[in-house]
Short mmCIF file of C-alpha atoms in Angstrom, two decimals:
data_model
loop_
_atom_site.label_atom_id
_atom_site.label_comp_id
_atom_site.label_asym_id
_atom_site.label_seq_id
_atom_site.Cartn_x
_atom_site.Cartn_y
_atom_site.Cartn_z
CA MET S 7 -33.00 -13.86 52.00
CA PRO S 8 -32.13 -13.97 48.26
CA ASN S 9 -33.18 -16.89 46.25
CA TYR S 10 -30.56 -18.21 43.88
CA VAL S 11 -32.84 -19.97 41.29
CA ASN S 12 -32.29 -18.21 38.15
CA PRO S 13 -28.78 -18.17 36.65
CA LEU S 14 -26.80 -14.91 36.73
CA ILE S 15 -25.56 -13.87 33.30
CA ASP S 16 -22.96 -11.28 32.34
CA ASP S 17 -23.46 -10.28 28.71
CA LYS S 18 -19.98 -8.82 28.47
CA ASN S 19 -18.17 -11.67 29.88
CA PRO S 20 -19.26 -15.20 28.64
CA LEU S 21 -16.85 -16.76 31.25
CA TYR S 22 -18.51 -15.08 34.14
CA CYS S 23 -19.21 -17.37 37.18
CA PRO S 24 -21.13 -15.83 40.12
CA THR S 25 -19.25 -15.87 43.45
CA ILE S 26 -22.13 -17.12 45.65
CA PRO S 27 -20.97 -18.03 49.18
CA ALA S 28 -21.65 -21.67 50.17
CA ALA S 29 -23.61 -20.63 53.26
CA ALA S 30 -25.91 -18.53 51.16
CA PHE S 31 -26.51 -21.19 48.71
CA LEU S 32 -27.18 -23.88 51.30
CA ARG S 33 -29.70 -21.65 53.15
CA SER S 34 -31.56 -21.07 49.74
CA LEU S 35 -31.51 -24.78 48.97
CA ARG S 36 -32.60 -25.69 52.60
CA SER S 37 -35.51 -23.39 52.33
CA ARG S 38 -36.77 -24.88 49.10
CA THR S 39 -36.18 -28.40 50.42
CA GLN S 40 -38.19 -27.69 53.59
CA LYS S 41 -41.04 -26.49 51.50
CA VAL S 42 -40.98 -29.66 49.47
CA THR S 43 -40.80 -31.96 52.62
CA GLU S 44 -43.77 -30.09 54.29
CA ARG S 45 -45.96 -30.93 51.23
CA ARG S 46 -44.56 -34.36 50.75
CA PRO S 47 -42.94 -35.62 53.98
CA ASN S 48 -41.84 -38.93 52.61
CA LEU S 49 -39.89 -37.43 49.70
CA SER S 50 -36.17 -36.79 49.95
CA ARG S 51 -36.17 -37.19 53.82
CA SER S 52 -32.73 -38.51 53.92
CA PHE S 53 -31.43 -35.66 51.84
CA ALA S 54 -33.12 -33.05 53.88
CA HIS S 55 -31.81 -34.62 57.13
CA ILE S 56 -28.17 -34.71 55.75
CA LEU S 57 -28.70 -31.04 54.56
CA GLU S 58 -29.77 -30.02 58.11
CA GLN S 59 -26.65 -31.74 59.58
CA SER S 60 -24.29 -30.22 57.05
CA SER S 61 -25.68 -26.67 57.67
CA HIS S 62 -25.88 -26.90 61.47
CA GLY S 63 -24.03 -24.13 63.05
CA ASP S 64 -24.03 -21.83 60.04
CA ASP S 65 -26.11 -19.20 61.90
CA THR S 66 -23.32 -18.46 64.41
CA ASP S 67 -20.87 -17.64 61.64
CA ASP S 68 -23.22 -15.94 59.22
CA GLY S 69 -21.19 -12.91 58.77
CA GLU S 70 -18.02 -14.80 58.27
CA ASN S 71 -19.43 -17.35 55.84
CA THR S 72 -21.23 -14.57 53.86
CA LEU S 73 -18.30 -12.39 53.32
CA GLY S 74 -15.42 -14.73 54.35
CA SER S 75 -14.43 -17.69 52.36
CA ASP S 76 -15.26 -17.53 48.69
CA TRP S 77 -15.50 -20.79 46.66
CA ILE S 78 -14.08 -19.11 43.47
CA LEU S 79 -11.99 -16.15 44.58
CA GLY S 80 -10.74 -17.65 47.83
CA ASP S 81 -10.09 -16.11 51.23
CA TYR S 82 -7.58 -13.53 49.85
CA PHE S 83 -10.40 -11.58 47.99
CA THR S 84 -12.76 -11.49 51.01
CA SER S 85 -10.61 -11.17 54.06
CA GLY S 86 -9.53 -7.62 53.46
CA HIS S 87 -6.41 -8.31 51.37
CA GLY S 88 -7.76 -8.39 47.74
CA TRP S 89 -10.18 -6.85 45.45
CA PHE S 90 -12.87 -5.81 48.00
CA SER S 91 -10.41 -4.75 50.67
CA SER S 92 -12.04 -2.44 53.30
CA GLN S 93 -8.92 -0.19 53.01
CA SER S 94 -9.84 1.75 49.87
CA PRO S 95 -6.82 2.55 47.63
CA GLY S 96 -6.64 5.79 45.85
CA LEU S 97 -7.36 6.26 42.21
CA GLU S 98 -3.71 5.91 41.24
CA ASP S 99 -3.67 2.31 42.83
CA LEU S 100 -6.71 1.06 41.02
CA PRO S 101 -6.11 -1.32 38.14
CA PRO S 102 -7.95 -0.92 34.77
CA TYR S 103 -10.39 -3.63 35.90
CA SER S 104 -11.10 -2.20 39.42
CA PRO S 105 -14.79 -2.03 40.44
CA SER S 106 -16.77 1.22 40.58
CA GLU S 107 -17.05 3.33 43.62
CA SER S 108 -20.64 2.16 44.40
CA VAL S 109 -19.44 -1.49 44.56
CA ARG S 110 -16.43 -0.74 46.74
CA ALA S 111 -18.55 1.50 49.10
CA GLN S 112 -21.10 -1.33 49.47
CA HIS S 113 -18.57 -3.87 50.57
CA LYS S 114 -16.89 -1.32 52.83
CA MET S 115 -20.24 -0.70 54.54
CA GLN S 116 -20.79 -4.39 54.98
CA SER S 117 -17.46 -4.80 56.56
CA THR S 118 -18.09 -1.98 59.08
CA ASN S 119 -21.27 -3.66 60.37
CA LEU S 120 -19.53 -7.00 61.27
CA PRO S 121 -18.84 -8.00 64.87
CA ALA S 122 -15.52 -6.78 66.37
CA GLY S 123 -14.27 -10.39 66.65
CA SER S 124 -14.92 -11.50 63.02
CA ARG S 125 -12.10 -12.59 60.89
CA PHE S 126 -12.81 -9.76 58.41
CA THR S 127 -12.18 -7.09 60.97
CA THR S 128 -9.06 -8.78 62.13
CA GLY S 129 -7.94 -8.72 58.49
CA VAL S 130 -8.62 -4.92 58.30
CA SER S 131 -6.53 -4.27 61.37
CA ARG S 132 -3.82 -6.40 60.07
CA LEU S 133 -3.84 -4.35 56.84
CA ARG S 134 -3.17 -1.15 58.63
CA ARG S 135 0.15 -2.25 59.81
CA PRO S 136 3.05 -1.15 57.59
CA ASP S 137 4.11 -3.93 55.18
CA LEU S 138 7.79 -3.67 54.66
CA LYS S 139 7.72 -6.42 51.84
CA ARG S 140 5.39 -4.49 49.51
CA LYS S 141 6.31 -1.10 47.88
CA GLY S 142 2.78 -0.25 46.96
CA SER S 143 -0.77 -0.66 48.19
CA PHE S 144 -1.93 -2.54 45.06
CA SER S 145 -0.86 -6.02 43.76
CA ASP S 146 -1.57 -7.42 40.33
CA PHE S 147 -2.29 -10.70 42.07
CA GLY S 148 -5.23 -9.14 43.75
CA ALA S 149 -6.96 -8.60 40.49
CA PRO S 150 -10.14 -10.43 39.64
CA PRO S 151 -9.80 -13.53 37.45
CA LYS S 152 -11.24 -13.82 33.91
CA TYR S 153 -14.44 -15.36 35.23
CA ALA S 154 -15.31 -12.40 37.40
CA ARG S 155 -18.29 -10.09 36.61
CA SER S 156 -17.36 -7.31 34.16
CA ILE S 157 -17.42 -3.87 35.71
CA GLN S 158 -16.61 -0.51 34.00
CA SER S 159 -13.40 0.78 35.21
CA VAL S 160 -13.06 4.27 36.74
CA HIS S 161 -9.31 4.09 36.68
CA ASP S 162 -7.79 6.09 33.93
CA SER S 163 -4.49 7.32 35.45
CA SER S 164 -2.55 5.38 32.78
CA PHE S 165 -3.97 7.75 30.15
CA ASP S 166 -2.97 11.04 31.51
CA ILE S 167 -1.96 13.40 28.65
CA GLU S 168 0.05 16.59 28.90
CA VAL S 169 -1.38 19.03 26.51
CA ARG S 170 0.64 22.05 25.28
CA ARG S 171 -1.16 24.66 23.21
CA GLU S 172 0.93 26.75 20.89
CA GLN S 173 -0.51 29.76 19.03
CA LEU S 174 0.01 29.66 15.28
CA GLN S 175 2.05 32.66 13.91
CA PHE S 176 1.08 33.94 10.44
CA THR S 177 3.00 36.21 8.21
CA TRP S 178 1.01 38.76 6.17
CA VAL S 179 1.87 38.42 2.51
CA ASP S 180 0.10 40.02 -0.44
CA SER S 181 -1.22 37.51 -3.01
CA SER S 182 -1.66 39.80 -5.98
CA PRO S 183 -1.03 38.22 -9.40
CA GLN S 184 1.73 40.73 -10.12
CA LYS S 185 3.71 39.80 -7.00
CA GLU S 186 3.20 36.02 -7.61
CA ASP S 187 4.78 36.46 -11.03
CA GLU S 188 7.70 38.21 -9.57
CA VAL S 189 8.13 35.46 -7.07
CA ILE S 190 8.15 32.95 -9.85
CA GLN S 191 10.67 34.84 -11.89
CA ASP S 192 12.84 35.19 -8.99
CA LEU S 193 12.74 31.38 -8.46
CA LEU S 194 13.56 30.88 -12.11
CA ARG S 195 16.35 33.46 -12.21
CA PRO S 196 19.70 31.80 -13.04
CA LYS S 197 21.88 31.16 -10.02
CA TYR S 198 25.10 30.89 -12.05
CA ASP S 199 27.64 32.86 -13.91
CA ILE S 200 28.02 32.11 -17.47
CA ASN S 201 31.59 33.38 -17.45
CA ILE S 202 32.43 30.97 -14.56
CA LEU S 203 31.01 28.08 -16.47
CA ILE S 204 33.10 28.91 -19.51
CA GLU S 205 36.23 29.07 -17.33
CA ASN S 206 35.50 25.83 -15.57
CA LEU S 207 34.82 24.02 -18.90
CA ASP S 208 38.05 25.44 -20.41
CA SER S 209 39.93 24.08 -17.37
CA ALA S 210 38.30 20.70 -17.60
CA LEU S 211 39.08 20.46 -21.43
CA PRO S 212 42.44 22.02 -21.82
CA GLY S 213 44.39 22.34 -25.11
CA ILE S 214 41.45 22.85 -27.45
CA ARG S 215 40.95 26.63 -27.07
CA LEU S 216 37.44 25.90 -25.62
CA LYS S 217 37.13 29.33 -24.01
CA GLU S 218 37.66 31.23 -27.16
CA ARG S 219 35.29 29.03 -29.16
CA LEU S 220 32.50 29.30 -26.49
CA ARG S 221 32.88 33.16 -26.39
CA LYS S 222 32.11 33.33 -30.11
CA LEU S 223 28.74 31.71 -29.55
CA GLY S 224 26.03 34.19 -30.16
CA ASN S 225 23.72 32.98 -27.32
CA GLN S 226 25.77 32.36 -24.32
CA ILE S 227 23.49 30.30 -22.15
CA PRO S 228 23.96 26.83 -20.58
CA GLN S 229 21.89 25.21 -23.20
CA ALA S 230 24.07 26.58 -25.93
CA LEU S 231 27.22 25.39 -24.12
CA MET S 232 25.79 21.93 -23.78
CA ASP S 233 24.80 21.75 -27.48
CA PHE S 234 28.22 22.79 -28.49
CA LEU S 235 29.90 20.12 -26.36
CA ALA S 236 27.40 17.49 -27.64
CA GLU S 237 27.93 18.48 -31.24
CA HIS S 238 31.71 18.24 -31.04
CA GLY S 239 31.79 15.14 -28.79
CA TYR S 240 33.19 16.97 -25.64
CA ILE S 241 30.73 15.57 -23.18
CA ASN S 242 32.44 13.84 -20.43
CA LEU S 243 32.21 13.26 -16.67
CA ARG S 244 33.86 16.66 -15.77
CA SER S 245 31.78 18.66 -18.21
CA LEU S 246 28.54 17.16 -17.03
CA ASN S 247 29.46 17.95 -13.41
CA ILE S 248 30.15 21.49 -14.26
CA LEU S 249 26.70 21.88 -16.02
CA ARG S 250 24.52 19.77 -13.74
CA ASP S 251 23.26 22.64 -11.70
CA SER S 252 22.53 25.01 -14.61
CA ASP S 253 19.40 25.27 -16.68
CA VAL S 254 19.92 22.73 -19.36
CA ASP S 255 16.73 21.51 -21.12
CA ARG S 256 18.29 19.06 -23.65
CA ILE S 257 21.24 16.64 -23.89
CA ALA S 258 22.07 14.54 -26.96
CA PHE S 259 25.03 12.20 -26.45
CA ALA S 260 26.99 11.91 -29.75
CA PRO S 261 28.48 8.77 -30.98
CA SER S 262 31.93 10.35 -31.14
CA MET S 263 32.22 10.43 -27.47
CA PHE S 264 33.28 6.84 -27.52
CA ASP S 265 35.37 6.93 -30.66
CA GLU S 266 38.95 5.84 -30.17
CA ASN S 267 40.21 9.12 -31.60
CA GLY S 268 37.92 11.33 -29.49
CA LEU S 269 38.50 13.17 -26.21
CA ASN S 270 35.77 11.50 -24.14
CA ILE S 271 36.75 7.88 -23.76
CA SER S 272 35.60 7.95 -20.16
CA GLY S 273 33.51 4.78 -19.82
CA GLN S 274 30.04 4.17 -18.66
CA GLU S 275 30.54 5.96 -15.40
CA ILE S 276 29.62 9.39 -16.74
CA TYR S 277 25.88 8.62 -16.48
CA SER S 278 26.23 8.48 -12.64
CA VAL S 279 26.17 12.35 -12.70
CA PHE S 280 22.41 12.19 -13.34
CA SER S 281 21.83 10.32 -10.05
CA LYS S 282 23.41 13.06 -7.95
CA PRO S 283 21.13 15.29 -5.90
CA ASN S 284 19.64 18.25 -7.76
CA SER S 285 21.31 17.31 -10.97
CA PHE S 286 19.83 18.58 -14.23
CA CYS S 287 16.44 19.31 -12.69
CA SER S 288 15.41 21.25 -15.83
CA LEU S 289 16.24 18.49 -18.18
CA SER S 290 13.29 17.51 -20.38
CA GLU S 291 14.86 15.75 -23.35
CA LEU S 292 17.61 13.07 -23.25
CA SER S 293 19.02 11.25 -26.21
CA PHE S 294 21.26 8.14 -26.29
CA SER S 295 20.62 7.45 -29.92
CA GLY S 296 23.50 5.55 -31.57
CA ILE S 297 25.25 5.08 -28.17
CA HIS S 298 25.80 1.61 -26.83
CA ILE S 299 24.59 1.64 -23.19
CA ARG S 300 23.95 -1.08 -20.63
CA ASP S 301 20.51 -1.72 -19.19
CA SER S 302 21.71 -0.84 -15.70
CA ASP S 303 22.81 2.61 -16.93
CA LEU S 304 19.29 3.77 -17.17
CA GLN S 305 18.83 3.58 -13.33
CA HIS S 306 20.76 6.84 -13.15
CA ILE S 307 17.93 8.80 -14.85
CA HIS S 308 15.25 7.72 -12.48
CA HIS S 309 15.28 10.89 -10.53
CA LEU S 310 15.15 13.35 -13.29
CA PRO S 311 11.95 15.24 -12.36
CA ASN S 312 11.07 16.87 -15.66
CA LEU S 313 12.24 14.34 -18.26
CA SER S 314 9.47 13.97 -20.97
CA VAL S 315 11.45 12.83 -24.08
CA LEU S 316 13.79 9.82 -24.11
CA LEU S 317 15.46 8.50 -27.20
CA LEU S 318 17.03 5.12 -26.95
CA ASP S 319 17.31 4.25 -30.60
CA GLU S 320 20.02 1.64 -31.52
CA THR S 321 21.39 1.42 -27.97
CA GLY S 322 21.52 -2.39 -27.60
CA ILE S 323 19.10 -2.45 -24.62
CA THR S 324 16.85 -5.33 -23.69
CA ASN S 325 13.52 -5.80 -21.89
CA GLU S 326 15.22 -5.15 -18.54
CA ALA S 327 16.02 -1.56 -19.57
CA VAL S 328 12.34 -0.94 -20.47
CA PHE S 329 11.24 -2.03 -16.97
CA LEU S 330 13.82 0.44 -15.56
CA LEU S 331 11.92 3.23 -17.18
CA VAL S 332 8.71 2.69 -15.22
CA SER S 333 9.79 5.21 -12.64
CA LEU S 334 9.43 7.96 -15.24
CA LYS S 335 5.70 7.22 -15.89
CA ARG S 336 4.74 10.52 -14.36
CA THR S 337 6.62 12.68 -16.86
CA LEU S 338 7.62 10.64 -19.92
CA THR S 339 5.44 11.56 -22.94
CA ARG S 340 7.74 10.43 -25.91
CA LEU S 341 9.67 7.15 -25.99
CA SER S 342 11.84 5.72 -28.86
CA LEU S 343 12.95 2.08 -28.56
CA ALA S 344 13.66 1.66 -32.32
CA THR S 345 16.28 -0.60 -33.64
CA ASN S 346 16.62 -2.75 -30.53
CA PRO S 347 15.88 -6.29 -31.63
CA ASP S 348 16.31 -7.80 -28.20
CA ILE S 349 13.14 -5.98 -26.92
CA ASN S 350 10.21 -8.29 -27.48
CA ASN S 351 6.60 -8.91 -26.44
CA ASP S 352 7.71 -9.37 -22.70
CA ALA S 353 8.46 -5.60 -22.59
CA VAL S 354 4.87 -4.56 -23.41
CA PRO S 355 3.64 -4.71 -19.74
CA ALA S 356 6.33 -2.08 -18.73
CA ILE S 357 5.39 0.11 -21.66
CA LEU S 358 1.74 -0.03 -20.66
CA LEU S 359 2.71 1.39 -17.28
CA LEU S 360 3.94 4.48 -18.96
CA SER S 361 0.42 6.12 -18.94
CA LYS S 362 1.57 9.69 -20.15
CA LEU S 363 3.02 8.43 -23.40
CA SER S 364 1.63 10.11 -26.56
CA PHE S 365 4.37 8.77 -28.87
CA LEU S 366 5.94 5.38 -28.99
CA SER S 367 8.42 3.94 -31.45
CA ILE S 368 8.98 0.15 -31.52
CA LEU S 369 10.25 0.10 -35.08
CA ASP S 370 12.72 -2.75 -35.73
CA THR S 371 12.25 -4.36 -32.43
CA GLY S 372 11.21 -7.96 -31.53
CA ILE S 373 7.64 -6.96 -30.56
CA GLY S 374 5.18 -8.85 -32.86
CA MET S 375 1.41 -8.84 -33.34
CA ILE S 376 0.78 -10.49 -29.99
CA GLY S 377 2.44 -7.58 -28.01
CA LEU S 378 0.86 -5.10 -30.51
CA ARG S 379 -2.65 -6.48 -29.81
CA ARG S 380 -2.12 -6.30 -26.02
CA LEU S 381 -0.92 -2.68 -26.40
CA ALA S 382 -3.93 -1.68 -28.58
CA GLU S 383 -6.42 -3.30 -26.11
CA THR S 384 -5.03 -1.55 -23.10
CA ILE S 385 -4.96 1.84 -25.06
CA HIS S 386 -8.60 1.31 -26.06
CA LYS S 387 -9.65 0.30 -22.54
CA ASP S 388 -8.04 3.42 -20.97
CA ASN S 389 -9.32 5.66 -23.73
CA ARG S 390 -5.84 6.90 -24.51
CA VAL S 391 -4.35 8.44 -27.76
CA MET S 392 -0.99 7.35 -28.78
CA ASP S 393 1.03 7.64 -31.99
CA VAL S 394 2.81 4.27 -32.42
CA GLU S 395 5.55 3.37 -34.88
CA ILE S 396 5.31 -0.46 -35.33
CA PRO S 397 7.81 -2.93 -36.79
CA PHE S 398 7.72 -3.63 -40.51
CA ALA S 399 6.43 -7.29 -39.88
CA CYS S 400 3.39 -5.89 -38.00
CA GLU S 401 2.73 -3.32 -40.65
CA ASP S 402 2.81 -6.02 -43.26
CA TYR S 403 0.30 -8.08 -41.33
CA VAL S 404 -2.11 -5.11 -41.17
CA ASP S 405 -1.78 -4.24 -44.79
CA HIS S 406 -2.67 -7.80 -45.76
CA ILE S 407 -5.19 -8.52 -42.99
CA HIS S 408 -7.85 -9.63 -45.43
CA SER S 409 -5.77 -12.69 -46.32
CA HIS S 410 -5.87 -14.06 -42.78
CA TYR S 411 -9.65 -14.37 -42.39
CA PHE S 412 -12.85 -12.73 -43.43
CA TYR S 413 -12.42 -9.27 -41.95
CA ASN S 414 -15.96 -7.76 -42.48
CA PRO S 415 -18.44 -10.53 -42.14
CA LEU S 416 -22.14 -9.69 -42.46
CA PRO S 417 -25.21 -11.41 -41.05
CA PRO S 418 -26.05 -14.17 -40.69
CA LEU S 419 -22.31 -14.60 -39.99
CA ILE S 420 -21.37 -13.58 -36.48
CA THR S 421 -18.46 -11.30 -35.22
CA ASN S 422 -19.00 -11.86 -31.44
CA PRO S 423 -16.65 -14.59 -30.28
CA GLU S 424 -18.86 -15.16 -27.06
CA VAL S 425 -21.83 -16.51 -29.02
CA CYS S 426 -19.84 -19.35 -30.69
CA THR S 427 -21.17 -21.88 -28.20
CA GLN S 428 -24.80 -20.98 -29.02
CA LEU S 429 -24.53 -21.83 -32.66
CA SER S 430 -25.59 -25.10 -34.21
CA SER S 431 -23.10 -27.24 -36.06
CA ALA S 432 -24.54 -26.08 -39.44
CA ALA S 433 -24.08 -22.39 -38.46
CA LEU S 434 -20.48 -23.03 -37.23
CA LYS S 435 -19.52 -24.75 -40.43
CA ARG S 436 -21.11 -21.85 -42.56
CA ASN S 437 -18.95 -19.19 -40.55
CA LEU S 438 -15.77 -21.26 -40.93
CA GLU S 439 -16.34 -21.73 -44.68
CA ALA S 440 -16.61 -17.95 -44.97
CA HIS S 441 -13.22 -17.56 -43.38
CA ALA S 442 -11.68 -20.47 -45.12
CA ALA S 443 -12.43 -18.72 -48.40
CA CYS S 444 -10.01 -15.88 -47.45
CA ASN S 445 -7.43 -18.26 -45.73
CA ALA S 446 -6.99 -21.91 -47.06
CA SER S 447 -5.39 -22.94 -43.97
CA ILE S 448 -8.55 -22.68 -42.01
CA VAL S 449 -10.34 -26.11 -41.73
CA PRO S 450 -14.21 -25.68 -41.87
CA SER S 451 -14.98 -29.13 -40.68
CA GLY S 452 -14.62 -31.30 -37.56
CA THR S 453 -16.40 -32.11 -34.39
CA ARG S 454 -18.63 -29.39 -32.84
CA CYS S 455 -16.22 -28.71 -30.01
CA GLU S 456 -13.38 -28.26 -32.53
CA MET S 457 -15.38 -25.97 -34.77
CA VAL S 458 -16.51 -23.84 -31.61
CA GLN S 459 -12.86 -23.39 -30.60
CA ARG S 460 -11.59 -22.61 -34.06
CA LEU S 461 -14.18 -19.99 -34.77
CA TYR S 462 -13.79 -18.45 -31.24
CA ASP S 463 -10.01 -18.02 -31.95
CA ILE S 464 -10.58 -16.41 -35.31
CA LEU S 465 -13.16 -13.88 -34.05
CA GLN S 466 -11.13 -13.20 -30.99
CA THR S 467 -8.01 -12.40 -33.24
CA ARG S 468 -10.23 -10.33 -35.48
CA ARG S 469 -11.55 -8.28 -32.49
CA LEU S 470 -7.98 -7.35 -31.28
CA ASP S 471 -6.86 -6.67 -34.83
CA VAL S 472 -9.62 -4.13 -35.28
CA LEU S 473 -8.25 -2.34 -32.16
CA VAL S 474 -4.82 -2.33 -33.54
CA VAL S 475 -6.18 -0.85 -36.81
CA THR S 476 -8.00 1.86 -34.78
CA MET S 477 -4.93 2.63 -32.77
CA LEU S 478 -2.83 3.11 -35.93
CA GLY S 479 -5.36 5.71 -37.15
CA GLY S 480 -6.92 3.51 -39.81
CA ASP S 481 -10.60 2.82 -40.69
CA ALA S 482 -11.53 -0.45 -39.02
CA SER S 483 -14.48 -1.01 -41.36
CA ALA S 484 -12.32 -0.54 -44.51
CA ALA S 485 -9.15 -2.21 -43.45
#
């Protein structure tokens, strides 16, 4: 007879509670109580007597009490209806938490050894009758509760996968360098007829003898046609639509296209041609210099895959337009924002995202030394090389940098702003006096905290200014 003394633990289920039948537990408890009363007859005599009365008659129903009523799972799980039913369901009826075959076989063997008149056998015979109310042999209500012992499931019918194998088909193609060059040349071969382009342009711009003038061009290629249209101010919505599928590398919008006496008073909608699919895929240079455009007009050039040069001089754009250029960061190498005073220091973060830039013009913009220092610091940190045209105010500051503080201090004067807090008051005053000799507005006295903060600000400004001088190609030690 098993002895239920030590607790049963399920490592995989902390809520596990063993389903020990009441009769088995009482028999184990009675055996231990009898051993104690035999050694000490006066101890717990009343409890032992009550236990004997409560367990009287259990031997006659031993099989029923052992496998019948369950104090946790109830009669449903032990009477042939539930989890350990003697009628074994097929694999397709097992739930994901169903017990293994060994557990089910053990309970099935126990059920076959019971007397013919037991309740468990009666439940089995009742299960064999057709049940018209149930469509299947398994019910979700017969599943073990969350405090049941964890058993690895053998049911995997929910994960049946149908696998179809298809054989890969390869085409034999030679990969010699000569044939690769031929393939590339075939891809780059023009898919247009220059005569058709001239006819279409003449129809789009009638009355100016455009066909005759284009025929006289020495080099009749789409780029020559575009240059001729741009030079004479003939670029409009219709001409751009005609040339958008051709190999045009450069477009320069001329100021005359918006003159009141010109032919191209077509409004801002002409820029929408750039946003059409497969438009100007070969375009690498685009100039709006001298053309007043809106910030939102630049959203149409987002999808130009090869645009590397963008000139926006004197276009009246603001910081918003600069942020719209971030989508070109993978291709843009030259950018001119000159003569746009509404662009200020707030546009510097967007400029820094254009990581491929090698030339930048911010001449005559609102960007000051604060934005220029931030730009120089990032360029130095990323180890980038960039040619920058700066505003005149910033250039004047750099030229007269010695008048703002002591630019080249020598020991015992310090240049590292991080060590200011380690200096004594006398050392702080000595450093401030050296800088005050170059700039009379610097106060060399005050409390220690004031002098530490004042010297830290001066040295931090000097550190960034050195990066600016280095970015501009100057000698930081001789500035």
